[in-house]
XYZ file of C-alpha atoms in Angstrom:
288
model
C -7.361 32.134 61.075
C -6.201 35.575 59.936
C -7.905 38.463 61.737
C -9.704 41.170 59.714
C -7.150 43.850 60.622
C -4.063 41.626 60.455
C -1.691 41.536 57.453
C -3.145 39.394 54.664
C -1.694 35.888 54.425
C -1.022 36.364 50.693
C 1.874 38.729 51.425
C 0.339 41.756 49.699
C 1.022 44.035 52.668
C -2.656 44.985 52.882
C -5.058 44.313 55.716
C -6.864 40.975 55.357
C -10.318 42.618 55.275
C -9.233 44.713 52.286
C -7.532 41.890 50.421
C -8.400 38.163 50.429
C -11.193 38.057 53.027
C -13.974 38.001 50.460
C -12.236 35.403 48.304
C -11.434 33.171 51.275
C -15.005 33.384 52.497
C -16.395 32.691 49.033
C -18.663 35.675 49.644
C -18.301 38.704 47.396
C -18.500 41.429 49.993
C -15.681 43.353 48.334
C -16.756 42.978 44.702
C -19.746 45.251 44.997
C -22.255 42.481 44.214
C -23.920 41.973 40.877
C -23.297 45.500 39.659
C -19.527 45.067 39.621
C -19.594 41.618 38.073
C -19.896 42.779 34.455
C -16.714 42.609 32.387
C -16.606 44.475 29.082
C -13.436 42.893 27.648
C -12.154 39.327 28.186
C -8.703 39.195 29.757
C -5.733 37.801 27.900
C -3.641 35.095 29.631
C -1.078 37.765 30.505
C -3.777 40.011 31.964
C -5.174 37.117 33.998
C -1.737 36.681 35.555
C -1.591 40.392 36.397
C -5.143 40.341 37.793
C -4.025 37.667 40.253
C -0.957 39.741 41.134
C -3.164 42.774 41.839
C -5.773 40.667 43.689
C -8.488 41.610 41.205
C -11.658 39.705 40.496
C -11.304 38.898 36.797
C -15.039 39.440 36.214
C -15.260 43.081 37.265
C -15.492 45.848 34.690
C -12.243 47.533 35.741
C -9.989 44.438 35.632
C -9.219 44.799 31.926
C -8.178 48.461 32.183
C -6.132 48.104 35.378
C -4.195 45.132 34.012
C -3.691 46.725 30.577
C -2.429 49.927 32.186
C -0.092 47.968 34.480
C 1.443 46.064 31.558
C 1.857 49.244 29.536
C 3.527 51.253 32.304
C 5.813 48.551 33.724
C 7.226 46.994 30.565
C 11.023 47.178 30.732
C 10.964 49.258 33.932
C 12.993 48.905 37.117
C 11.881 46.843 40.107
C 11.110 50.024 42.017
C 8.833 51.334 39.291
C 7.096 47.978 38.961
C 6.479 47.888 42.717
C 5.092 51.440 42.602
C 2.507 50.517 39.984
C 1.700 47.173 41.558
C 0.979 48.583 45.016
C -0.871 51.654 43.747
C -3.055 49.798 41.249
C -3.828 47.174 43.874
C -5.019 49.970 46.172
C -7.146 51.462 43.397
C -8.614 48.023 42.698
C -9.460 47.541 46.381
C -11.174 50.920 46.446
C -13.169 50.074 43.338
C -14.203 46.725 44.804
C -15.914 48.558 47.665
C -17.900 50.820 45.343
C -21.115 48.857 45.004
C -23.100 50.869 42.514
C -20.886 51.365 39.456
C -20.785 49.249 36.301
C -18.503 51.570 34.341
C -16.024 54.394 34.839
C -18.500 57.150 34.026
C -20.672 56.158 37.011
C -17.943 56.905 39.575
C -18.735 60.065 41.532
C -16.323 62.745 42.815
C -17.055 61.362 46.304
C -15.590 58.001 45.275
C -12.290 59.519 44.143
C -11.989 61.580 47.325
C -12.770 58.549 49.480
C -9.991 56.648 47.739
C -7.527 59.428 48.559
C -8.437 60.363 52.150
C -9.918 57.151 53.537
C -9.317 53.954 51.554
C -5.582 54.644 51.358
C -5.291 54.580 55.158
C -7.534 51.538 55.560
C -5.500 49.525 53.069
C -2.034 50.569 54.282
C -0.648 48.693 57.254
C 2.064 51.326 57.730
C 1.208 54.412 55.659
C 4.191 56.389 54.407
C 4.810 59.560 52.425
C 6.241 57.496 49.576
C 3.159 55.263 49.385
C 0.865 58.290 49.282
C 2.871 60.100 46.597
C 3.007 56.911 44.517
C -0.756 56.481 44.788
C -1.390 60.112 43.828
C 0.939 59.834 40.844
C -0.461 56.549 39.538
C -4.062 57.601 40.171
C -3.594 60.786 38.139
C -1.894 58.885 35.333
C -4.542 56.181 35.276
C -7.520 58.544 35.202
C -5.925 60.524 32.357
C -5.379 57.202 30.565
C -9.036 56.169 30.965
C -10.145 59.701 29.981
C -8.318 59.328 26.690
C -9.605 55.804 26.126
C -13.272 56.458 26.925
C -13.690 60.197 26.463
C -14.123 60.903 30.193
C -13.020 63.854 32.333
C -11.923 62.277 35.615
C -8.269 63.275 35.263
C -8.676 66.961 36.117
C -10.994 66.119 38.992
C -8.525 63.619 40.492
C -5.653 66.103 40.103
C -7.717 68.724 41.953
C -8.629 66.283 44.750
C -5.083 65.003 45.254
C -3.688 68.538 45.339
C -6.429 69.700 47.730
C -5.943 66.818 50.178
C -2.173 66.267 49.903
C -1.097 68.190 53.011
C -3.871 66.777 55.205
C -2.977 63.239 54.105
C 0.725 63.832 54.762
C -0.025 65.293 58.211
C -2.108 62.222 59.089
C 0.778 59.981 58.001
C 3.221 62.014 60.095
C 0.968 61.854 63.157
C 0.447 58.114 62.821
C 4.129 57.275 62.527
C 5.298 59.747 65.173
C 2.653 58.782 67.721
C 3.003 55.053 67.042
C 6.731 55.271 67.741
C 6.060 57.072 71.013
C 3.417 54.524 72.034
C 5.706 51.575 71.314
C 8.607 53.187 73.180
C 6.448 53.955 76.224
C 4.988 50.451 76.262
C 8.487 48.972 76.086
C 9.662 51.169 78.980
C 6.652 50.143 81.071
C 7.369 46.478 80.356
C 11.060 46.511 81.157
C 11.346 49.184 83.827
C 7.856 49.243 85.264
C 5.149 51.849 84.921
C 5.158 54.929 87.162
C 1.367 54.848 87.191
C -0.362 54.009 90.446
C -3.905 52.910 91.130
C -6.370 51.093 88.878
C -6.076 51.653 85.135
C -9.057 52.265 82.851
C -9.063 51.459 79.126
C -11.268 52.764 76.310
C -11.043 51.943 72.620
C -12.633 53.804 69.756
C -12.521 56.450 67.053
C -11.489 59.779 68.586
C -12.309 62.949 66.622
C -10.303 66.078 67.488
C -12.442 69.078 68.434
C -9.917 71.178 70.395
C -6.228 71.350 71.298
C -4.018 72.602 74.132
C -0.237 72.864 74.356
C 0.112 69.209 75.396
C -3.140 67.449 74.588
C -6.046 67.037 72.199
C -9.690 67.138 73.209
C -11.728 64.588 71.334
C -15.202 63.106 70.959
C -15.520 59.346 70.508
C -17.433 58.700 67.297
C -19.860 56.023 68.484
C -20.575 57.075 72.068
C -20.213 60.843 71.893
C -18.112 60.752 75.086
C -15.329 63.326 75.484
C -11.686 62.367 76.034
C -8.683 64.591 76.691
C -5.628 62.758 75.348
C -1.993 63.621 76.056
C 0.167 63.532 72.934
C 3.797 64.536 72.220
C 4.101 68.319 72.092
C 6.122 68.017 68.871
C 2.942 67.031 67.041
C 1.238 70.212 68.221
C 4.175 72.559 67.605
C 4.524 71.128 64.090
C 0.842 72.020 63.554
C 0.214 68.584 62.050
C -2.904 67.981 64.175
C -6.094 69.469 62.740
C -9.654 69.884 63.930
C -11.679 66.902 62.730
C -8.676 64.562 62.467
C -9.531 61.038 63.646
C -7.265 58.921 65.870
C -8.187 55.231 66.122
C -6.868 53.114 68.963
C -7.007 52.194 72.645
C -6.631 54.701 75.485
C -5.551 54.185 79.070
C -5.535 56.339 82.200
C -5.283 56.045 85.941
C -8.655 55.975 87.645
C -9.483 59.464 88.869
C -7.072 61.224 86.509
C -8.271 63.453 83.661
C -5.899 62.819 80.777
C -5.706 59.653 78.741
C -2.855 58.311 76.653
C -2.722 55.924 73.710
C -1.497 52.408 74.481
C -2.485 51.077 71.034
C -2.738 53.029 67.784
C -4.424 51.555 64.724
C -4.697 54.544 62.389
C -4.919 58.306 61.969
C -7.230 59.798 59.329
C -7.407 63.325 57.876
C -10.560 65.340 58.635
C -12.064 64.733 55.184
C -12.245 61.000 55.996
C -14.858 61.602 58.701
C -18.009 60.953 56.652
C -16.560 57.801 55.061
C -15.260 56.474 58.375
C -18.519 57.215 60.180
C -20.485 55.298 57.565
C -18.277 52.210 57.880
C -18.093 52.377 61.676
C -21.869 52.543 62.014
C -22.231 49.584 59.648
C -19.605 47.670 61.643
C -21.300 48.158 65.022
């Protein structure tokens, strides 16, 4: 059985919980319930094929527009362009599937669009990259302008503002995740093959660690669920690059020698920008 946080068995590259979990369970957790089950326009056979490609429920209100937009923008394009639109529109569809209270585009709030940018993107990406983020920003801006023109809405300017406002924080979170993950994997490999230089009993703690202070070689954090404080050693390059910000959230497992003060990451699941805090807190509290 595929774990919730493991890569989805369908090969989409998304986490199972954000892809086929609901469909496999025959329980529409991700479709937003009855409110998202209204479709305004029947899908053509070609759109049905694209809906399956994008892992969309064919009955939701946004399936027709996402598939129509995909077909319009990818016709005659290169494989790279097609992949850009496929991955980005799939991410947008996943974000929409979690929004439980909208039946139409006009009901989507500014909070939804910001959540898609600063939180959902990181949840859905197994290995977030600059290219993935820029592709999502580009496609999201194009798509909202497209729906604005089609339905007389004004989401395009809002989405442009939100992507521009959050771009650097998102990119810094991506940098921190990839840099720190590489360091964690290298250290774990060294410990395995050459032995750890740590002595005494080891203590482990997992959780969601929110940055509230920094030193030259460490971050001081508060764990989201317990409120406990943890001082975590991280590579100094991350601090000199000024990519770590107050309120940034590191998710993973820590380890330290009993009696020592500083912890280190031995597993890293994700890094979120500060603006993701309210969205992450809501999901974490629901999860526990």
